[in-house]
Amino acid sequence: MISAVTGFLNRHKRKFFVTAGVIASGYLAVDYLKSKFFELQDKLATERAAKENLRRRFEQNQQDATFTIMALLPSLFIDVLEKYPVEKITQELQAKRTEKTISRSTFSDTGVSDISSSFTTPSDLPTDSTQQQNTTDSTISFKDGEASAIEINYKPKMSKAQLWQELKIQSLTRLFTLVYSSALLVFFTRLQLNILGRKNYIASVIQLADHQQNSEITMQDASELPGLDHEHDNIPSTEQHESESKDSHINRMYLTFSWWFLNKGWNFLSEQVHTAVVKVFDTINPRADLSLSELSELIGQVQFLIDYPEGQKPQNFLSTLLPPAELESYVLSQAAYEDEFAEEALHGELRRLLDETADFIESPNAAEVIKRLVHTGLTVIVNKIAIMYPQSDPSAGLVTSSAGSAGNTSGDEMLFMPRVKLASILANITRQATALGKGGSPLEPNEYISAMVSVPELDAFSAIVYSNFDWRSLDKDE
């Protein structure tokens, strides 16, 4: 029996070896596939977690930017308000109206009947540019007996027509300045915080990778040397603390550069805005009746002159948002940074951050984003002005003669468009300028800022900035 079994095994020995080899190979292959499957699962889970972490950080970054924008906006509004005191001009007009009423009552009591020529009435408002541009500064010169000249400069009270002209220009200039300044503040804050957010994210990823690598080395050492104490291996080193402190200091210095726009840049911009407003609105009488389409066209002309001050070449906001190189130390000094430390920082990491920021500001994408932000803010304003216009009757909206035809537009068809006086529109935009500058809070932005931060082009630009990883520079740093 035993010999029979032995003989059988000997005869089929090769088959048994092949079968055993196949089974072993199959087992190893299945085990390899299982390990690869679990490894792939872990990799996908890690990638999903990383993407979710990146998305969460990005969204939080945009919320932080909106909070910062609303925190900075009131101080900017105060400066604009001081430069363009529209309310003061309005008070002067009201004072003239009160003075006129009192004077009319006084003269009527004395029996004087013709007083209309002594006061400025609405018909006295300027009708052309010649009447509008009256000289406000005068000089009285007289000589004494010794032939010496004495000059006395004085600024006489402005007439009602002049006050209306000044009110018109300052109201519109203030509104456009606030819209452009808000748009640039939204853009620049998003740009700065996304650059820093990306920088911090990369630093956290590198730190996590280093920590995992050190943990693996520590576990390997612990297995080889069981008696070794590793309870303090996860405590950050002194060098790491110093590096994090330096990075935080550089970040604060970088954010300090928003001081330039909030204190200097917007002022330069307002001069360009004033020039554009005067060029478009100077000859328009405050008593003029404007349709909504006419007003929109005038606003579009002002925006075009600001966006393209040299014809077809788009506006470059770099000097508005960032100081020239020779004034960078001056900006840092406003935050009480020492000159020696500021100079050292401006040649290191801070220099790289500023150069990258300048590159983004001068990019075509940035110009398009800023244009969209301004357009969005002006759209909200025009929509609120549109409420002032009466709704036209559809049946009376298009007047067509009985002999006319649909293709005849040479006077046979007339589109009825409601009109509102420019003076009433000025009152509306004055209220809106106040709502834009003072409305809302850091936790609840006003509708103008909310509309701007919701512009799709801004989110796309922010995503580009946040995902602009320069791994080669990181390798060099390491």
GROMACS .gro file of C-alpha atoms in nm:
model
  478
    1MET     CA    1   0.000   0.000   0.000
    2ILE     CA    2   0.273   0.239   0.098
    3SER     CA    3   0.480   0.141  -0.200
    4ALA     CA    4   0.182   0.202  -0.428
    5VAL     CA    5   0.129   0.552  -0.287
    6THR     CA    6   0.500   0.624  -0.315
    7GLY     CA    7   0.502   0.508  -0.670
    8PHE     CA    8   0.202   0.726  -0.752
    9LEU     CA    9   0.368   1.032  -0.602
   10ASN     CA   10   0.686   0.964  -0.788
   11ARG     CA   11   0.504   0.924  -1.116
   12HIS     CA   12   0.308   1.254  -1.068
   13LYS     CA   13   0.573   1.446  -0.879
   14ARG     CA   14   0.613   1.705  -1.156
   15LYS     CA   15   0.240   1.770  -1.169
   16PHE     CA   16   0.227   1.822  -0.793
   17PHE     CA   17   0.510   2.073  -0.809
   18VAL     CA   18   0.346   2.263  -1.092
   19THR     CA   19   0.014   2.267  -0.911
   20ALA     CA   20   0.175   2.386  -0.589
   21GLY     CA   21   0.363   2.655  -0.783
   22VAL     CA   22   0.044   2.774  -0.950
   23ILE     CA   23  -0.140   2.786  -0.619
   24ALA     CA   24   0.144   2.974  -0.452
   25SER     CA   25   0.172   3.217  -0.742
   26GLY     CA   26  -0.202   3.274  -0.738
   27TYR     CA   27  -0.194   3.340  -0.366
   28LEU     CA   28   0.092   3.585  -0.402
   29ALA     CA   29  -0.080   3.756  -0.698
   30VAL     CA   30  -0.405   3.792  -0.504
   31ASP     CA   31  -0.217   3.921  -0.203
   32TYR     CA   32  -0.030   4.171  -0.424
   33LEU     CA   33  -0.352   4.289  -0.587
   34LYS     CA   34  -0.517   4.327  -0.248
   35SER     CA   35  -0.226   4.535  -0.119
   36LYS     CA   36  -0.233   4.751  -0.431
   37PHE     CA   37  -0.611   4.790  -0.402
   38PHE     CA   38  -0.588   4.900  -0.040
   39GLU     CA   39  -0.296   5.127  -0.128
   40LEU     CA   40  -0.502   5.283  -0.406
   41GLN     CA   41  -0.793   5.324  -0.167
   42ASP     CA   42  -0.570   5.496   0.085
   43LYS     CA   43  -0.427   5.719  -0.186
   44LEU     CA   44  -0.771   5.817  -0.311
   45ALA     CA   45  -0.888   5.883   0.044
   46THR     CA   46  -0.580   6.094   0.107
   47GLU     CA   47  -0.637   6.288  -0.216
   48ARG     CA   48  -1.004   6.344  -0.130
   49ALA     CA   49  -0.907   6.463   0.216
   50ALA     CA   50  -0.640   6.691   0.069
   51LYS     CA   51  -0.883   6.836  -0.186
   52GLU     CA   52  -1.147   6.886   0.080
   53ASN     CA   53  -0.891   7.051   0.305
   54LEU     CA   54  -0.780   7.275   0.018
   55ARG     CA   55  -1.140   7.365  -0.069
   56ARG     CA   56  -1.223   7.440   0.294
   57ARG     CA   57  -0.912   7.655   0.332
   58PHE     CA   58  -0.989   7.839   0.008
   59GLU     CA   59  -1.348   7.915   0.106
   60GLN     CA   60  -1.243   8.028   0.452
   61ASN     CA   61  -0.983   8.251   0.289
   62GLN     CA   62  -1.249   8.425   0.080
   63GLN     CA   63  -1.467   8.476   0.388
   64ASP     CA   64  -1.172   8.625   0.574
   65ALA     CA   65  -1.111   8.857   0.279
   66THR     CA   66  -1.472   8.982   0.287
   67PHE     CA   67  -1.446   9.039   0.661
   68THR     CA   68  -1.126   9.238   0.610
   69ILE     CA   69  -1.280   9.443   0.329
   70MET     CA   70  -1.575   9.549   0.541
   71ALA     CA   71  -1.342   9.632   0.831
   72LEU     CA   72  -1.128   9.861   0.611
   73LEU     CA   73  -1.408  10.023   0.410
   74PRO     CA   74  -1.533  10.273   0.675
   75SER     CA   75  -1.190  10.437   0.713
   76LEU     CA   76  -1.166  10.472   0.336
   77PHE     CA   77  -1.514  10.624   0.322
   78ILE     CA   78  -1.424  10.884   0.585
   79ASP     CA   79  -1.129  11.003   0.377
   80VAL     CA   80  -1.341  11.022   0.061
   81LEU     CA   81  -1.612  11.205   0.253
   82GLU     CA   82  -1.363  11.466   0.373
   83LYS     CA   83  -1.232  11.526   0.023
   84TYR     CA   84  -1.578  11.556  -0.131
   85PRO     CA   85  -1.806  11.724   0.129
   86VAL     CA   86  -2.128  11.695  -0.070
   87GLU     CA   87  -2.342  11.739   0.242
   88LYS     CA   88  -2.174  12.073   0.314
   89ILE     CA   89  -2.265  12.201  -0.033
   90THR     CA   90  -2.620  12.081   0.020
   91GLN     CA   91  -2.638  12.276   0.345
   92GLU     CA   92  -2.518  12.589   0.165
   93LEU     CA   93  -2.791  12.545  -0.094
   94GLN     CA   94  -3.049  12.500   0.179
   95ALA     CA   95  -2.916  12.811   0.353
   96LYS     CA   96  -2.953  13.010   0.032
   97ARG     CA   97  -3.308  12.881  -0.007
   98THR     CA   98  -3.388  12.987   0.350
   99GLU     CA   99  -3.222  13.325   0.296
  100LYS     CA  100  -3.421  13.375  -0.021
  101THR     CA  101  -3.748  13.293   0.154
  102ILE     CA  102  -3.677  13.535   0.439
  103SER     CA  103  -3.568  13.810   0.201
  104ARG     CA  104  -3.877  13.767  -0.014
  105SER     CA  105  -4.097  13.799   0.294
  106THR     CA  106  -3.913  14.111   0.410
  107PHE     CA  107  -3.932  14.287   0.075
  108SER     CA  108  -4.298  14.203   0.026
  109ASP     CA  109  -4.374  14.374   0.356
  110THR     CA  110  -4.209  14.694   0.233
  111GLY     CA  111  -4.416  14.695  -0.085
  112VAL     CA  112  -4.136  14.604  -0.323
  113SER     CA  113  -4.291  14.405  -0.602
  114ASP     CA  114  -4.008  14.329  -0.842
  115ILE     CA  115  -3.764  14.111  -0.648
  116SER     CA  116  -3.714  13.824  -0.884
  117SER     CA  117  -3.398  13.975  -1.025
  118SER     CA  118  -3.235  13.991  -0.680
  119PHE     CA  119  -3.234  13.614  -0.620
  120THR     CA  120  -3.125  13.309  -0.806
  121THR     CA  121  -3.418  13.095  -0.912
  122PRO     CA  122  -3.410  12.748  -1.066
  123SER     CA  123  -3.408  12.913  -1.407
  124ASP     CA  124  -3.077  13.074  -1.313
  125LEU     CA  125  -2.899  12.739  -1.312
  126PRO     CA  126  -2.620  12.725  -1.569
  127THR     CA  127  -2.716  12.627  -1.921
  128ASP     CA  128  -2.370  12.618  -2.076
  129SER     CA  129  -2.010  12.573  -1.976
  130THR     CA  130  -1.937  12.946  -1.994
  131GLN     CA  131  -2.188  13.026  -1.722
  132GLN     CA  132  -2.072  12.735  -1.511
  133GLN     CA  133  -1.705  12.824  -1.493
  134ASN     CA  134  -1.713  13.145  -1.289
  135THR     CA  135  -1.404  13.259  -1.108
  136THR     CA  136  -1.417  13.190  -0.736
  137ASP     CA  137  -1.091  13.344  -0.630
  138SER     CA  138  -1.062  13.723  -0.664
  139THR     CA  139  -0.794  13.971  -0.574
  140ILE     CA  140  -0.836  14.328  -0.452
  141SER     CA  141  -0.529  14.545  -0.504
  142PHE     CA  142  -0.476  14.897  -0.385
  143LYS     CA  143  -0.176  15.128  -0.340
  144ASP     CA  144  -0.087  15.352  -0.054
  145GLY     CA  145   0.092  15.683  -0.076
  146GLU     CA  146   0.435  15.515  -0.078
  147ALA     CA  147   0.352  15.324  -0.400
  148SER     CA  148   0.363  14.985  -0.225
  149ALA     CA  149   0.110  14.725  -0.338
  150ILE     CA  150  -0.101  14.527  -0.095
  151GLU     CA  151  -0.302  14.230  -0.218
  152ILE     CA  152  -0.591  14.077  -0.033
  153ASN     CA  153  -0.711  13.738  -0.150
  154TYR     CA  154  -1.060  13.635  -0.067
  155LYS     CA  155  -1.310  13.373  -0.178
  156PRO     CA  156  -1.655  13.520  -0.221
  157LYS     CA  157  -1.968  13.320  -0.158
  158MET     CA  158  -2.064  13.099  -0.449
  159SER     CA  159  -2.383  13.167  -0.633
  160LYS     CA  160  -2.662  12.915  -0.638
  161ALA     CA  161  -2.570  12.816  -0.993
  162GLN     CA  162  -2.210  12.760  -0.892
  163LEU     CA  163  -2.316  12.556  -0.590
  164TRP     CA  164  -2.533  12.333  -0.808
  165GLN     CA  165  -2.244  12.284  -1.048
  166GLU     CA  166  -2.008  12.197  -0.762
  167LEU     CA  167  -2.268  11.965  -0.609
  168LYS     CA  168  -2.312  11.782  -0.939
  169ILE     CA  169  -1.939  11.726  -0.997
  170GLN     CA  170  -1.854  11.635  -0.638
  171SER     CA  171  -2.151  11.399  -0.597
  172LEU     CA  172  -2.064  11.205  -0.910
  173THR     CA  173  -1.691  11.210  -0.839
  174ARG     CA  174  -1.748  11.081  -0.486
  175LEU     CA  175  -1.973  10.804  -0.612
  176PHE     CA  176  -1.732  10.686  -0.883
  177THR     CA  177  -1.438  10.715  -0.643
  178LEU     CA  178  -1.615  10.497  -0.388
  179VAL     CA  179  -1.715  10.239  -0.649
  180TYR     CA  180  -1.364  10.215  -0.795
  181SER     CA  181  -1.200  10.223  -0.452
  182SER     CA  182  -1.432   9.949  -0.325
  183ALA     CA  183  -1.364   9.738  -0.633
  184LEU     CA  184  -0.988   9.779  -0.594
  185LEU     CA  185  -1.011   9.709  -0.221
  186VAL     CA  186  -1.201   9.387  -0.293
  187PHE     CA  187  -0.950   9.287  -0.561
  188PHE     CA  188  -0.636   9.373  -0.367
  189THR     CA  189  -0.754   9.215  -0.039
  190ARG     CA  190  -0.848   8.895  -0.220
  191LEU     CA  191  -0.512   8.894  -0.397
  192GLN     CA  192  -0.308   8.946  -0.082
  193LEU     CA  193  -0.493   8.694   0.133
  194ASN     CA  194  -0.494   8.428  -0.138
  195ILE     CA  195  -0.120   8.464  -0.190
  196LEU     CA  196  -0.065   8.429   0.184
  197GLY     CA  197  -0.324   8.152   0.208
  198ARG     CA  198  -0.146   7.951  -0.059
  199LYS     CA  199   0.188   8.015   0.109
  200ASN     CA  200   0.056   7.893   0.444
  201TYR     CA  201  -0.109   7.591   0.283
  202ILE     CA  202   0.214   7.482   0.116
  203ALA     CA  203   0.400   7.533   0.442
  204SER     CA  204   0.147   7.314   0.626
  205VAL     CA  205   0.175   7.040   0.363
  206ILE     CA  206   0.555   7.040   0.385
  207GLN     CA  207   0.539   7.042   0.764
  208LEU     CA  208   0.295   6.749   0.762
  209ALA     CA  209   0.517   6.552   0.524
  210ASP     CA  210   0.822   6.617   0.740
  211HIS     CA  211   0.630   6.515   1.049
  212GLN     CA  212   0.519   6.187   0.889
  213GLN     CA  213   0.873   6.117   0.772
  214ASN     CA  214   1.014   6.185   1.118
  215SER     CA  215   0.743   5.964   1.270
  216GLU     CA  216   0.842   5.675   1.043
  217ILE     CA  217   1.208   5.719   1.132
  218THR     CA  218   1.120   5.736   1.501
  219MET     CA  219   0.913   5.417   1.482
  220GLN     CA  220   1.197   5.241   1.303
  221ASP     CA  221   1.446   5.355   1.566
  222ALA     CA  222   1.208   5.250   1.841
  223SER     CA  223   1.183   4.900   1.697
  224GLU     CA  224   1.560   4.872   1.676
  225LEU     CA  225   1.623   5.031   2.019
  226PRO     CA  226   1.328   4.944   2.242
  227GLY     CA  227   1.478   5.110   2.548
  228LEU     CA  228   1.507   5.455   2.384
  229ASP     CA  229   1.273   5.729   2.516
  230HIS     CA  230   1.088   5.908   2.230
  231GLU     CA  231   0.817   6.095   2.419
  232HIS     CA  232   0.959   6.435   2.320
  233ASP     CA  233   1.009   6.358   1.948
  234ASN     CA  234   0.694   6.550   1.842
  235ILE     CA  235   0.787   6.870   2.023
  236PRO     CA  236   0.873   7.141   1.764
  237SER     CA  237   1.235   7.245   1.758
  238THR     CA  238   1.362   7.591   1.837
  239GLU     CA  239   1.451   7.640   1.469
  240GLN     CA  240   1.093   7.559   1.370
  241HIS     CA  241   0.955   7.814   1.618
  242GLU     CA  242   1.192   8.078   1.485
  243SER     CA  243   1.099   7.998   1.125
  244GLU     CA  244   0.725   8.023   1.199
  245SER     CA  245   0.778   8.350   1.386
  246LYS     CA  246   0.974   8.493   1.094
  247ASP     CA  247   0.708   8.387   0.842
  248SER     CA  248   0.436   8.546   1.054
  249HIS     CA  249   0.636   8.866   1.074
  250ILE     CA  250   0.688   8.870   0.695
  251ASN     CA  251   0.315   8.814   0.642
  252ARG     CA  252   0.226   9.112   0.861
  253MET     CA  253   0.475   9.330   0.677
  254TYR     CA  254   0.325   9.220   0.346
  255LEU     CA  255  -0.028   9.307   0.461
  256THR     CA  256   0.100   9.648   0.572
  257PHE     CA  257   0.126   9.747   0.207
  258SER     CA  258  -0.252   9.791   0.190
  259TRP     CA  259  -0.178  10.116   0.377
  260TRP     CA  260  -0.059  10.267   0.049
  261PHE     CA  261  -0.392  10.226  -0.127
  262LEU     CA  262  -0.601  10.324   0.177
  263ASN     CA  263  -0.404  10.646   0.233
  264LYS     CA  264  -0.243  10.743  -0.098
  265GLY     CA  265  -0.353  10.530  -0.389
  266TRP     CA  266  -0.724  10.608  -0.376
  267ASN     CA  267  -0.639  10.980  -0.375
  268PHE     CA  268  -0.447  10.949  -0.702
  269LEU     CA  269  -0.736  10.751  -0.846
  270SER     CA  270  -0.990  11.015  -0.741
  271GLU     CA  271  -0.811  11.278  -0.950
  272GLN     CA  272  -0.853  11.061  -1.259
  273VAL     CA  273  -1.216  11.006  -1.168
  274HIS     CA  274  -1.272  11.381  -1.127
  275THR     CA  275  -1.123  11.451  -1.469
  276ALA     CA  276  -1.349  11.192  -1.632
  277VAL     CA  277  -1.662  11.317  -1.454
  278VAL     CA  278  -1.596  11.678  -1.552
  279LYS     CA  279  -1.536  11.579  -1.913
  280VAL     CA  280  -1.870  11.393  -1.936
  281PHE     CA  281  -2.104  11.583  -1.703
  282ASP     CA  282  -1.967  11.937  -1.704
  283THR     CA  283  -2.204  12.071  -1.970
  284ILE     CA  284  -2.513  11.892  -1.840
  285ASN     CA  285  -2.748  12.121  -1.647
  286PRO     CA  286  -2.869  11.987  -1.311
  287ARG     CA  287  -3.221  12.074  -1.427
  288ALA     CA  288  -3.183  11.850  -1.732
  289ASP     CA  289  -3.424  11.560  -1.769
  290LEU     CA  290  -3.247  11.232  -1.833
  291SER     CA  291  -3.388  10.897  -1.934
  292LEU     CA  292  -3.245  10.587  -1.774
  293SER     CA  293  -3.072  10.485  -2.096
  294GLU     CA  294  -2.915  10.831  -2.130
  295LEU     CA  295  -2.793  10.819  -1.772
  296SER     CA  296  -2.651  10.469  -1.823
  297GLU     CA  297  -2.470  10.586  -2.134
  298LEU     CA  298  -2.316  10.881  -1.947
  299ILE     CA  299  -2.204  10.652  -1.665
  300GLY     CA  300  -2.054  10.416  -1.923
  301GLN     CA  301  -1.862  10.705  -2.078
  302VAL     CA  302  -1.712  10.797  -1.741
  303GLN     CA  303  -1.613  10.436  -1.676
  304PHE     CA  304  -1.450  10.412  -2.018
  305LEU     CA  305  -1.247  10.729  -1.961
  306ILE     CA  306  -1.125  10.590  -1.628
  307ASP     CA  307  -1.053  10.241  -1.761
  308TYR     CA  308  -0.886  10.370  -2.078
  309PRO     CA  309  -0.729  10.708  -1.993
  310GLU     CA  310  -0.502  10.693  -2.298
  311GLY     CA  311  -0.751  10.577  -2.557
  312GLN     CA  312  -0.722  10.204  -2.623
  313LYS     CA  313  -0.456  10.133  -2.359
  314PRO     CA  314  -0.620   9.996  -2.041
  315GLN     CA  315  -0.565  10.156  -1.703
  316ASN     CA  316  -0.276  10.018  -1.500
  317PHE     CA  317  -0.368  10.020  -1.130
  318LEU     CA  318  -0.024   9.909  -1.010
  319SER     CA  319   0.079  10.253  -0.884
  320THR     CA  320  -0.261  10.286  -0.715
  321LEU     CA  321  -0.232   9.959  -0.523
  322LEU     CA  322   0.142   9.938  -0.455
  323PRO     CA  323   0.400  10.208  -0.384
  324PRO     CA  324   0.704  10.263  -0.605
  325ALA     CA  325   1.020  10.084  -0.496
  326GLU     CA  326   1.172  10.397  -0.342
  327LEU     CA  327   0.870  10.438  -0.109
  328GLU     CA  328   0.841  10.078   0.013
  329SER     CA  329   1.051  10.150   0.323
  330TYR     CA  330   0.832  10.454   0.390
  331VAL     CA  331   0.520  10.236   0.385
  332LEU     CA  332   0.676   9.990   0.630
  333SER     CA  333   0.775  10.278   0.855
  334GLN     CA  334   0.406  10.364   0.893
  335ALA     CA  335   0.372  10.036   1.084
  336ALA     CA  336   0.672  10.124   1.305
  337TYR     CA  337   0.908   9.874   1.144
  338GLU     CA  338   1.273   9.960   1.187
  339ASP     CA  339   1.451  10.076   0.873
  340GLU     CA  340   1.729   9.817   0.896
  341PHE     CA  341   1.489   9.527   0.936
  342ALA     CA  342   1.263   9.664   0.660
  343GLU     CA  343   1.553   9.691   0.417
  344GLU     CA  344   1.660   9.336   0.496
  345ALA     CA  345   1.306   9.201   0.448
  346LEU     CA  346   1.263   9.386   0.118
  347HIS     CA  347   1.546   9.179  -0.029
  348GLY     CA  348   1.415   8.841   0.083
  349GLU     CA  349   1.079   8.666   0.108
  350LEU     CA  350   0.888   8.995   0.125
  351ARG     CA  351   1.045   9.102  -0.205
  352ARG     CA  352   0.922   8.783  -0.368
  353LEU     CA  353   0.569   8.839  -0.236
  354LEU     CA  354   0.561   9.198  -0.363
  355ASP     CA  355   0.696   9.102  -0.705
  356GLU     CA  356   0.438   8.828  -0.742
  357THR     CA  357   0.162   9.068  -0.637
  358ALA     CA  358   0.278   9.323  -0.895
  359ASP     CA  359   0.281   9.055  -1.166
  360PHE     CA  360  -0.077   8.959  -1.086
  361ILE     CA  361  -0.194   9.324  -1.080
  362GLU     CA  362  -0.047   9.387  -1.425
  363SER     CA  363  -0.189   9.068  -1.576
  364PRO     CA  364  -0.474   9.089  -1.831
  365ASN     CA  365  -0.691   8.876  -1.604
  366ALA     CA  366  -0.662   9.133  -1.326
  367ALA     CA  367  -0.770   9.418  -1.555
  368GLU     CA  368  -1.077   9.221  -1.660
  369VAL     CA  369  -1.165   9.132  -1.300
  370ILE     CA  370  -1.141   9.495  -1.184
  371LYS     CA  371  -1.354   9.607  -1.476
  372ARG     CA  372  -1.619   9.348  -1.385
  373LEU     CA  373  -1.614   9.453  -1.020
  374VAL     CA  374  -1.668   9.818  -1.112
  375HIS     CA  375  -1.940   9.728  -1.359
  376THR     CA  376  -2.117   9.520  -1.096
  377GLY     CA  377  -2.110   9.804  -0.843
  378LEU     CA  378  -2.239  10.055  -1.097
  379THR     CA  379  -2.512   9.811  -1.202
  380VAL     CA  380  -2.644   9.794  -0.845
  381ILE     CA  381  -2.645  10.175  -0.833
  382VAL     CA  382  -2.826  10.214  -1.166
  383ASN     CA  383  -3.084   9.954  -1.064
  384LYS     CA  384  -3.163  10.160  -0.754
  385ILE     CA  385  -3.186  10.477  -0.962
  386ALA     CA  386  -3.425  10.297  -1.198
  387ILE     CA  387  -3.681  10.281  -0.917
  388MET     CA  388  -3.718  10.659  -0.948
  389TYR     CA  389  -3.845  10.630  -1.303
  390PRO     CA  390  -4.220  10.584  -1.349
  391GLN     CA  391  -4.328  10.268  -1.524
  392SER     CA  392  -4.449  10.355  -1.872
  393ASP     CA  393  -4.781  10.228  -2.001
  394PRO     CA  394  -4.708   9.954  -2.257
  395SER     CA  395  -5.000  10.070  -2.468
  396ALA     CA  396  -4.859  10.422  -2.475
  397GLY     CA  397  -4.495  10.325  -2.488
  398LEU     CA  398  -4.471  10.311  -2.867
  399VAL     CA  399  -4.652  10.574  -3.070
  400THR     CA  400  -4.699  10.474  -3.431
  401SER     CA  401  -4.882  10.664  -3.703
  402SER     CA  402  -5.158  10.482  -3.891
  403ALA     CA  403  -4.968  10.519  -4.216
  404GLY     CA  404  -4.643  10.389  -4.069
  405SER     CA  405  -4.499  10.044  -4.096
  406ALA     CA  406  -4.275   9.830  -3.880
  407GLY     CA  407  -3.976   9.897  -4.100
  408ASN     CA  408  -4.016  10.274  -4.112
  409THR     CA  409  -3.817  10.438  -3.833
  410SER     CA  410  -3.773  10.782  -3.991
  411GLY     CA  411  -3.999  10.967  -3.752
  412ASP     CA  412  -4.305  10.742  -3.772
  413GLU     CA  413  -4.210  10.566  -3.447
  414MET     CA  414  -4.130  10.738  -3.121
  415LEU     CA  415  -4.030  10.554  -2.806
  416PHE     CA  416  -4.165  10.712  -2.491
  417MET     CA  417  -3.900  10.708  -2.219
  418PRO     CA  418  -3.969  10.840  -1.867
  419ARG     CA  419  -3.727  11.110  -1.755
  420VAL     CA  420  -3.604  11.233  -1.419
  421LYS     CA  421  -3.419  11.553  -1.340
  422LEU     CA  422  -3.049  11.516  -1.280
  423ALA     CA  423  -3.088  11.707  -0.952
  424SER     CA  424  -3.314  11.430  -0.818
  425ILE     CA  425  -3.067  11.166  -0.938
  426LEU     CA  426  -2.788  11.345  -0.752
  427ALA     CA  427  -2.984  11.317  -0.427
  428ASN     CA  428  -3.026  10.944  -0.489
  429ILE     CA  429  -2.659  10.875  -0.561
  430THR     CA  430  -2.558  11.076  -0.254
  431ARG     CA  431  -2.764  10.842  -0.037
  432GLN     CA  432  -2.623  10.540  -0.219
  433ALA     CA  433  -2.265  10.662  -0.171
  434THR     CA  434  -2.329  10.677   0.204
  435ALA     CA  435  -2.482  10.328   0.200
  436LEU     CA  436  -2.182  10.195   0.008
  437GLY     CA  437  -1.926  10.347   0.244
  438LYS     CA  438  -2.101  10.302   0.578
  439GLY     CA  439  -2.363  10.033   0.522
  440GLY     CA  440  -2.319   9.680   0.646
  441SER     CA  441  -2.073   9.532   0.892
  442PRO     CA  442  -1.778   9.290   0.876
  443LEU     CA  443  -2.017   9.002   0.936
  444GLU     CA  444  -2.291   9.135   0.705
  445PRO     CA  445  -2.156   9.315   0.397
  446ASN     CA  446  -2.378   9.570   0.226
  447GLU     CA  447  -2.539   9.481  -0.105
  448TYR     CA  448  -2.277   9.661  -0.312
  449ILE     CA  449  -1.985   9.468  -0.162
  450SER     CA  450  -2.188   9.146  -0.161
  451ALA     CA  451  -2.247   9.184  -0.534
  452MET     CA  452  -1.878   9.249  -0.598
  453VAL     CA  453  -1.746   8.954  -0.398
  454SER     CA  454  -1.993   8.729  -0.583
  455VAL     CA  455  -1.853   8.811  -0.928
  456PRO     CA  456  -1.758   8.478  -1.093
  457GLU     CA  457  -1.445   8.627  -1.252
  458LEU     CA  458  -1.319   8.724  -0.906
  459ASP     CA  459  -1.361   8.370  -0.774
  460ALA     CA  460  -1.185   8.229  -1.081
  461PHE     CA  461  -0.898   8.474  -1.040
  462SER     CA  462  -0.872   8.391  -0.669
  463ALA     CA  463  -0.857   8.021  -0.753
  464ILE     CA  464  -0.575   8.085  -0.999
  465VAL     CA  465  -0.379   8.277  -0.735
  466TYR     CA  466  -0.441   8.017  -0.466
  467SER     CA  467  -0.339   7.724  -0.688
  468ASN     CA  468  -0.030   7.889  -0.837
  469PHE     CA  469   0.218   7.654  -0.668
  470ASP     CA  470   0.583   7.708  -0.756
  471TRP     CA  471   0.731   7.377  -0.644
  472ARG     CA  472   1.067   7.451  -0.806
  473SER     CA  473   1.122   7.750  -0.580
  474LEU     CA  474   1.031   7.534  -0.282
  475ASP     CA  475   1.291   7.277  -0.383
  476LYS     CA  476   1.550   7.552  -0.405
  477ASP     CA  477   1.458   7.679  -0.062
  478GLU     CA  478   1.496   7.333   0.081
   0.00000   0.00000   0.00000
